[in-house]
mmCIF file of N, CA and C in Angstrom:
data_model
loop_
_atom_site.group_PDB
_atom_site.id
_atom_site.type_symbol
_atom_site.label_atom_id
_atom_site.label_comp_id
_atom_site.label_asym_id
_atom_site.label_seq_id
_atom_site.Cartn_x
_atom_site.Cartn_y
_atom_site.Cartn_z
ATOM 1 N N UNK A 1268 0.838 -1.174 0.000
ATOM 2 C CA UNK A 1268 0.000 0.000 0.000
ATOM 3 C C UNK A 1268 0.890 1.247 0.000
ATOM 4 N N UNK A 1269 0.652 1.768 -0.912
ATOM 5 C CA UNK A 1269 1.652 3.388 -0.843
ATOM 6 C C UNK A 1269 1.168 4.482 0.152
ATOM 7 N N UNK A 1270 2.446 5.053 0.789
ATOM 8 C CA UNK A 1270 1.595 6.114 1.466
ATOM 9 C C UNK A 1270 2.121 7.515 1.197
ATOM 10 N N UNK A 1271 0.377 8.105 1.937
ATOM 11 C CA UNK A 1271 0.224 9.460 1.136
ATOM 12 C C UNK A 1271 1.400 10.605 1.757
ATOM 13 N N UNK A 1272 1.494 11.328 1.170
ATOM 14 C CA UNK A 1272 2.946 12.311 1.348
ATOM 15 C C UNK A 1272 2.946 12.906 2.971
ATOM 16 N N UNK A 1273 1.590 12.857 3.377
ATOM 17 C CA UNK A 1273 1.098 13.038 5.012
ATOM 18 C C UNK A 1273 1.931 12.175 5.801
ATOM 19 N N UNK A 1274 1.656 10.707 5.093
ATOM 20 C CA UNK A 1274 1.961 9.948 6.303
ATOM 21 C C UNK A 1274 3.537 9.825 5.992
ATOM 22 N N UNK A 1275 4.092 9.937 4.981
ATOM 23 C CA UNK A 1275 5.525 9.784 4.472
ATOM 24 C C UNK A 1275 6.522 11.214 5.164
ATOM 25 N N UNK A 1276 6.171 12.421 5.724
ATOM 26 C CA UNK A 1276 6.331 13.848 5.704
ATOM 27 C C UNK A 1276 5.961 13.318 7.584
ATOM 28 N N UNK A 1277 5.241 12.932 7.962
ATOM 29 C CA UNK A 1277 4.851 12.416 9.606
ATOM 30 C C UNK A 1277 5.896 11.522 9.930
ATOM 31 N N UNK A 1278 6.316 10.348 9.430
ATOM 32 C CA UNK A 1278 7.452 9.172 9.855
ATOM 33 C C UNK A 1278 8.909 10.166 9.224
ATOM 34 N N UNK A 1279 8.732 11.196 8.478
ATOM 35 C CA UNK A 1279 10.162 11.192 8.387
ATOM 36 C C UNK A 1279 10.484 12.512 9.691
ATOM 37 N N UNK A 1280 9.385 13.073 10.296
ATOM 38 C CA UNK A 1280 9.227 13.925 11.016
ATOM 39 C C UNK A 1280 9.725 13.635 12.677
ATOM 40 N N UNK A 1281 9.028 12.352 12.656
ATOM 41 C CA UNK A 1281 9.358 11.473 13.915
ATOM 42 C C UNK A 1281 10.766 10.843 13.977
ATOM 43 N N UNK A 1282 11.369 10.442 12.491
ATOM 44 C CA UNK A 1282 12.523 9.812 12.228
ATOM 45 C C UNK A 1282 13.541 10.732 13.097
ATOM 46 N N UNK A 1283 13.236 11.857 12.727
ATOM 47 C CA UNK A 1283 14.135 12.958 12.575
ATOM 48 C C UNK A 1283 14.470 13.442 14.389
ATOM 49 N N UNK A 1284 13.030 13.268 14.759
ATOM 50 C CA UNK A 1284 12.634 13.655 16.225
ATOM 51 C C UNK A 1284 14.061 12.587 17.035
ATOM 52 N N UNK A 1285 13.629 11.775 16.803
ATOM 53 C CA UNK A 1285 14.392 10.274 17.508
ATOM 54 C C UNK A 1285 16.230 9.935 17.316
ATOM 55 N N UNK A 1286 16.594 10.700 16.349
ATOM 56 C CA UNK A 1286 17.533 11.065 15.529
ATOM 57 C C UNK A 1286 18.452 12.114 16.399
ATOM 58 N N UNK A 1287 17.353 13.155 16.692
ATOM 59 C CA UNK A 1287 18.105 14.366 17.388
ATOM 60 C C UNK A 1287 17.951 14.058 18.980
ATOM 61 N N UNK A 1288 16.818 14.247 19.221
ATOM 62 C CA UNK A 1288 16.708 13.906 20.618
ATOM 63 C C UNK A 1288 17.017 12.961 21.536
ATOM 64 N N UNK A 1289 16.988 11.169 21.277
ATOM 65 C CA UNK A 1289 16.991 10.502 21.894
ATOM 66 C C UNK A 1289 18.194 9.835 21.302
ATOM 67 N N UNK A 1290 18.854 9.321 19.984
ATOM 68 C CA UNK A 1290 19.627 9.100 19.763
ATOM 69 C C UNK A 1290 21.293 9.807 19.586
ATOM 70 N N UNK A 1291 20.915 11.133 19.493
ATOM 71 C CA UNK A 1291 21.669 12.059 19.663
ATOM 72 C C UNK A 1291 22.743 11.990 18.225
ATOM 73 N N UNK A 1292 22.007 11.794 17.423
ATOM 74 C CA UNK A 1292 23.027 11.582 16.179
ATOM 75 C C UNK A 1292 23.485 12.835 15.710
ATOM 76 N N UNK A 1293 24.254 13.559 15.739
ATOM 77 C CA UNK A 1293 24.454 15.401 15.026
ATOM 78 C C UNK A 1293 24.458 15.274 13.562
ATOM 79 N N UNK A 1294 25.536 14.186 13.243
ATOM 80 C CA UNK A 1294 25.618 13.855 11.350
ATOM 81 C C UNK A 1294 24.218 13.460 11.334
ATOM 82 N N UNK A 1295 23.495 12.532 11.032
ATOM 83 C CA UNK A 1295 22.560 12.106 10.646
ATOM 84 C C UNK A 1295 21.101 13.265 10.734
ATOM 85 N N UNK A 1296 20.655 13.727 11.739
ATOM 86 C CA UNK A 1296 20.240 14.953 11.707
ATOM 87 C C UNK A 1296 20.766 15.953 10.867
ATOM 88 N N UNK A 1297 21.514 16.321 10.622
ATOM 89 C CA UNK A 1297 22.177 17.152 9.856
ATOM 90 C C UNK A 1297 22.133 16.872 8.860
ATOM 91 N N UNK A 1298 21.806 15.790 8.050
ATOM 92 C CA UNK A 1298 21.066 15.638 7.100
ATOM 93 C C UNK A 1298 19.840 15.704 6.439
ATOM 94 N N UNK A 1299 18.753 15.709 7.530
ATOM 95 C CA UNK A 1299 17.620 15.990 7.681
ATOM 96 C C UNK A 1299 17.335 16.981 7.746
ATOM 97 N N UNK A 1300 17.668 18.394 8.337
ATOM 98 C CA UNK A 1300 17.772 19.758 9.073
ATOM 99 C C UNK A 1300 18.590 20.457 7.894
ATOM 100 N N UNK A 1301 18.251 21.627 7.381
ATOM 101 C CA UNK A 1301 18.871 22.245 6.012
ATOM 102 C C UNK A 1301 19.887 23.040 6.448
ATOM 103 N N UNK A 1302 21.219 23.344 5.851
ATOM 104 C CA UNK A 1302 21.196 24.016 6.205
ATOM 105 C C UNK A 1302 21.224 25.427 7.163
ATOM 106 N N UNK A 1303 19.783 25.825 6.452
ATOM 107 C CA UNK A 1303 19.455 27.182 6.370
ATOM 108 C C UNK A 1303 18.119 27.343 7.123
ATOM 109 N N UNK A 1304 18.159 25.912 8.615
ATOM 110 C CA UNK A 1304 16.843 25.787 9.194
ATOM 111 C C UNK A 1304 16.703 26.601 9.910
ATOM 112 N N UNK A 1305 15.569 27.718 10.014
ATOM 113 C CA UNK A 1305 15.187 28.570 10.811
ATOM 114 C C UNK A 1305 14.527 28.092 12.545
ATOM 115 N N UNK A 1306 15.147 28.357 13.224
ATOM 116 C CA UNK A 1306 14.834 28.043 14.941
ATOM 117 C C UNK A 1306 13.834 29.201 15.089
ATOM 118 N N UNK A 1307 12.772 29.328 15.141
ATOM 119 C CA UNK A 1307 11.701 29.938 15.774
ATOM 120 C C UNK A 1307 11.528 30.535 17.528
ATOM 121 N N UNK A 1308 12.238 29.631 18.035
ATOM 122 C CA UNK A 1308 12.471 29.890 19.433
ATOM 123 C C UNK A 1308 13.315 30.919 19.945
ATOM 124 N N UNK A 1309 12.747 32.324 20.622
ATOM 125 C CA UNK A 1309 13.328 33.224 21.087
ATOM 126 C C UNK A 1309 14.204 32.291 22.027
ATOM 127 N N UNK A 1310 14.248 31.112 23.061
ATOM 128 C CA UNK A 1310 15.092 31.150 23.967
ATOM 129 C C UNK A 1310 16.249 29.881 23.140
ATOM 130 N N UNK A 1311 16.288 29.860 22.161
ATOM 131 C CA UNK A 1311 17.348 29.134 21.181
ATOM 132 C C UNK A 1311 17.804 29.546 20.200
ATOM 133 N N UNK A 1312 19.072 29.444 20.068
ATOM 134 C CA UNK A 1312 20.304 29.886 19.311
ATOM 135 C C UNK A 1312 19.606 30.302 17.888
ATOM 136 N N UNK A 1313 20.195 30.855 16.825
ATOM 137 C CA UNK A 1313 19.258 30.870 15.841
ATOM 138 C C UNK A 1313 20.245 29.620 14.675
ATOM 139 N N UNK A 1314 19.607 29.006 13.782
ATOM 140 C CA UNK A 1314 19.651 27.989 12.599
ATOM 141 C C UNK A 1314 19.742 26.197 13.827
ATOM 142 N N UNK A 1315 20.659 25.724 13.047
ATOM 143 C CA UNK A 1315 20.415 24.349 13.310
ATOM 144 C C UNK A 1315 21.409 24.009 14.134
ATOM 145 N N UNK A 1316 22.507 24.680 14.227
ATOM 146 C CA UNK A 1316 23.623 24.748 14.837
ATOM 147 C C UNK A 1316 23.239 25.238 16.911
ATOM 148 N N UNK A 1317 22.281 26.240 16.985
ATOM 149 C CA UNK A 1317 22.079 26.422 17.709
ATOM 150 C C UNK A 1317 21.282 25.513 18.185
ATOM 151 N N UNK A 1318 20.074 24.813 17.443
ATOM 152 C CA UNK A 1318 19.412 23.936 18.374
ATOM 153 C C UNK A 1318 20.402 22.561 18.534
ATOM 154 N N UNK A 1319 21.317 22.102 17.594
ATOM 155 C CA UNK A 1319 22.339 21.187 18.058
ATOM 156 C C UNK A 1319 22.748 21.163 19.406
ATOM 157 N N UNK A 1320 23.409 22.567 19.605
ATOM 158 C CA UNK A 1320 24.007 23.237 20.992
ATOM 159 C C UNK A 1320 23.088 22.655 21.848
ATOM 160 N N UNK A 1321 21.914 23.289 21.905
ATOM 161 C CA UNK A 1321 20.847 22.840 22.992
ATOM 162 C C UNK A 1321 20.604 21.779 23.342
ATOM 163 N N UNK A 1322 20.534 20.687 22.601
ATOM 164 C CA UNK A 1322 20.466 19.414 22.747
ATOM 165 C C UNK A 1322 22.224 19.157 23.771
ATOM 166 N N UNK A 1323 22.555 18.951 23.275
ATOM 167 C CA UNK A 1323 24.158 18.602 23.656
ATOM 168 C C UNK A 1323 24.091 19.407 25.593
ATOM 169 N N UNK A 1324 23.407 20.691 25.494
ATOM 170 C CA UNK A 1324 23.876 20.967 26.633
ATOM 171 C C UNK A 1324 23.003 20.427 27.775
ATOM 172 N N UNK A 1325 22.145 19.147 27.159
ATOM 173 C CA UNK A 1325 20.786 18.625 27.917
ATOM 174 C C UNK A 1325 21.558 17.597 28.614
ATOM 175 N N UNK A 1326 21.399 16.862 29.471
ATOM 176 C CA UNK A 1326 21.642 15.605 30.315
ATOM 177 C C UNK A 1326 21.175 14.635 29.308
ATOM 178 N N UNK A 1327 22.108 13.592 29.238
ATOM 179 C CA UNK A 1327 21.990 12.797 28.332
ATOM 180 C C UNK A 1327 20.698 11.450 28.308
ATOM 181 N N UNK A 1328 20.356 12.100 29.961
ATOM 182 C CA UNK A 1328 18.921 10.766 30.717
ATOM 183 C C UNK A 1328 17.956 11.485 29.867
ATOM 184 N N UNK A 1329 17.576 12.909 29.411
ATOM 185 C CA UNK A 1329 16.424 13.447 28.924
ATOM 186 C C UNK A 1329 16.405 12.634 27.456
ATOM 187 N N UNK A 1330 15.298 12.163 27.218
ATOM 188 C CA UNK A 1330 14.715 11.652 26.697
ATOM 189 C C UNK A 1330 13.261 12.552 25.702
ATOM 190 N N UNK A 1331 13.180 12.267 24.588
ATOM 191 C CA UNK A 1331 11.477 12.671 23.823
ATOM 192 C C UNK A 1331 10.689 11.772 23.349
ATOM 193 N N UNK A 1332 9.418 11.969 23.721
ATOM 194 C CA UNK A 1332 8.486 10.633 23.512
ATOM 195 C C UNK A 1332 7.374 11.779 22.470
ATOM 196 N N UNK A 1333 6.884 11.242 21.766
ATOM 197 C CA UNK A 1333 5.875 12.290 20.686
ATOM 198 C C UNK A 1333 4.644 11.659 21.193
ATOM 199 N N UNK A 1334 3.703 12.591 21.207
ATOM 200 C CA UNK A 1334 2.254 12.178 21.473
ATOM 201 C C UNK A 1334 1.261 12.187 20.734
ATOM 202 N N UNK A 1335 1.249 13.643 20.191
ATOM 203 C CA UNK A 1335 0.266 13.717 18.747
ATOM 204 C C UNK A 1335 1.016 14.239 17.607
ATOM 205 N N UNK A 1336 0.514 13.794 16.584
ATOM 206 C CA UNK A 1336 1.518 14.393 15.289
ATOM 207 C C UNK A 1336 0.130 14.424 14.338
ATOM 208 N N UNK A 1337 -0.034 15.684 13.809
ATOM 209 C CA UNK A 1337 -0.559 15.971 13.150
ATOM 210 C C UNK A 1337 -0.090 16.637 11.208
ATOM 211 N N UNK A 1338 -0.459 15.619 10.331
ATOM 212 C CA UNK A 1338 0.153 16.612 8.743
ATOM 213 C C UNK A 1338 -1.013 16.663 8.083
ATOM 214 N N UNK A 1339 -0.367 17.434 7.397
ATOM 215 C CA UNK A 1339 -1.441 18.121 5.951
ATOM 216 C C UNK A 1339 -0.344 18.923 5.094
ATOM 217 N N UNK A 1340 -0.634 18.192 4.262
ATOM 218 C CA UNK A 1340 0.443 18.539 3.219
ATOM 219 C C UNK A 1340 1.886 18.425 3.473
ATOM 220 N N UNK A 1341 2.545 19.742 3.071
ATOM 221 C CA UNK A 1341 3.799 19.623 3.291
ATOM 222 C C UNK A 1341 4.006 19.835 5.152
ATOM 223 N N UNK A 1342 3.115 19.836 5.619
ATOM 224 C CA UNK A 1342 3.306 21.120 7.671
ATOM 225 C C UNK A 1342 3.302 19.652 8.052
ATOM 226 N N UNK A 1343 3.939 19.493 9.202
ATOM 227 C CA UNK A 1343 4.056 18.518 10.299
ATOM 228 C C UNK A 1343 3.955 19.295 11.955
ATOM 229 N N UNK A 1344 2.711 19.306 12.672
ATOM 230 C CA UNK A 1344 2.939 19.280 13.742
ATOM 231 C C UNK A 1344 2.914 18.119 14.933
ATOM 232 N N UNK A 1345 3.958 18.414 15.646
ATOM 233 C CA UNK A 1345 4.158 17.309 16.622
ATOM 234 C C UNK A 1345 4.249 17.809 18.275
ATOM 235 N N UNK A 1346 3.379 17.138 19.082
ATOM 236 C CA UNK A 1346 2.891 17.736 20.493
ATOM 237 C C UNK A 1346 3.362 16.161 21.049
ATOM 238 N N UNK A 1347 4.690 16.481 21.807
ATOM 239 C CA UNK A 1347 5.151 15.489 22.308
ATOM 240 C C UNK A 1347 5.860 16.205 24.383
ATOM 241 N N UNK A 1348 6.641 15.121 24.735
ATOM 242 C CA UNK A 1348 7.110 15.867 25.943
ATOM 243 C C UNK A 1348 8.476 15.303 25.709
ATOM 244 N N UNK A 1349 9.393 15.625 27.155
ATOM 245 C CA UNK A 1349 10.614 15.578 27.114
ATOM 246 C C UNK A 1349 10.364 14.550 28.760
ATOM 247 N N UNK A 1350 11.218 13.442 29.290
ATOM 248 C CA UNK A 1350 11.593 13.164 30.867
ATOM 249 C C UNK A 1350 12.522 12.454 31.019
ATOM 250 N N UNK A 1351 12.265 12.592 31.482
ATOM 251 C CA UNK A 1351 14.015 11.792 32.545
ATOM 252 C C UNK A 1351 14.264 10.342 32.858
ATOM 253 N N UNK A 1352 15.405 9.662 32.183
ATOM 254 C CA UNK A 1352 15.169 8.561 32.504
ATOM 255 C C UNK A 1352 16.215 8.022 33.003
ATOM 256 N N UNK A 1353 16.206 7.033 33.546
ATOM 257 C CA UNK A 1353 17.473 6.308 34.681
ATOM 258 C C UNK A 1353 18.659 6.595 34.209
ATOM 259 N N UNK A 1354 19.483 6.776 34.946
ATOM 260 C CA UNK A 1354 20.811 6.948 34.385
ATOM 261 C C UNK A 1354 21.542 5.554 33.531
ATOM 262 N N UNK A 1355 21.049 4.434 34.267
ATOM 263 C CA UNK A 1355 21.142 3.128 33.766
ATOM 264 C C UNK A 1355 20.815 2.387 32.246
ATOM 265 N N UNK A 1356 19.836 3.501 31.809
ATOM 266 C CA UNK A 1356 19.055 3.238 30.243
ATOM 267 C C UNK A 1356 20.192 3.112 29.639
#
């Protein structure tokens, strides 16, 4: 079954999530991330470099789990959280 550019644009969205956050890959993200990616967040660095930084300066137990992900068309939104997990993981 082929899927529609929603659901293809959603898994590469999450790919990407899991990539940066929990796996902590910088190359591999950085493949994903342009560039010339604009950070929206007044309290983060500006392009991709800065949200790299941010990540890196997190404790390595923080963890992201996604909850809702919503697409349409080319937009991906994703309403997920961040917690803490054993140092042991």
């Amino acid at each position: 079954m082929s899927q529609t550019i929603e659901e293809k644009n959603k898994a590469l969205v999450l790919e990407a999530f899991d990539t940066l956050f929990n796996k902590r890959d910088y190359a591999a993200a950085g493949e994903v991330l342009v560039p010339h990616y604009i950070q929206h967040s007044a309290h983060i660095a500006p392009g991709r470099e800065g949200l790299f930084d941010l990540i890196k300066s997190l404790p390595p137990t923080l963890k992201y789990e996604h909850g809702t992900i919503v697409g349409e068309g080319d937009f991906v939104i994703v309403h997920g959280r961040f917690f803490e997990t054993s140092a042991s993981l």
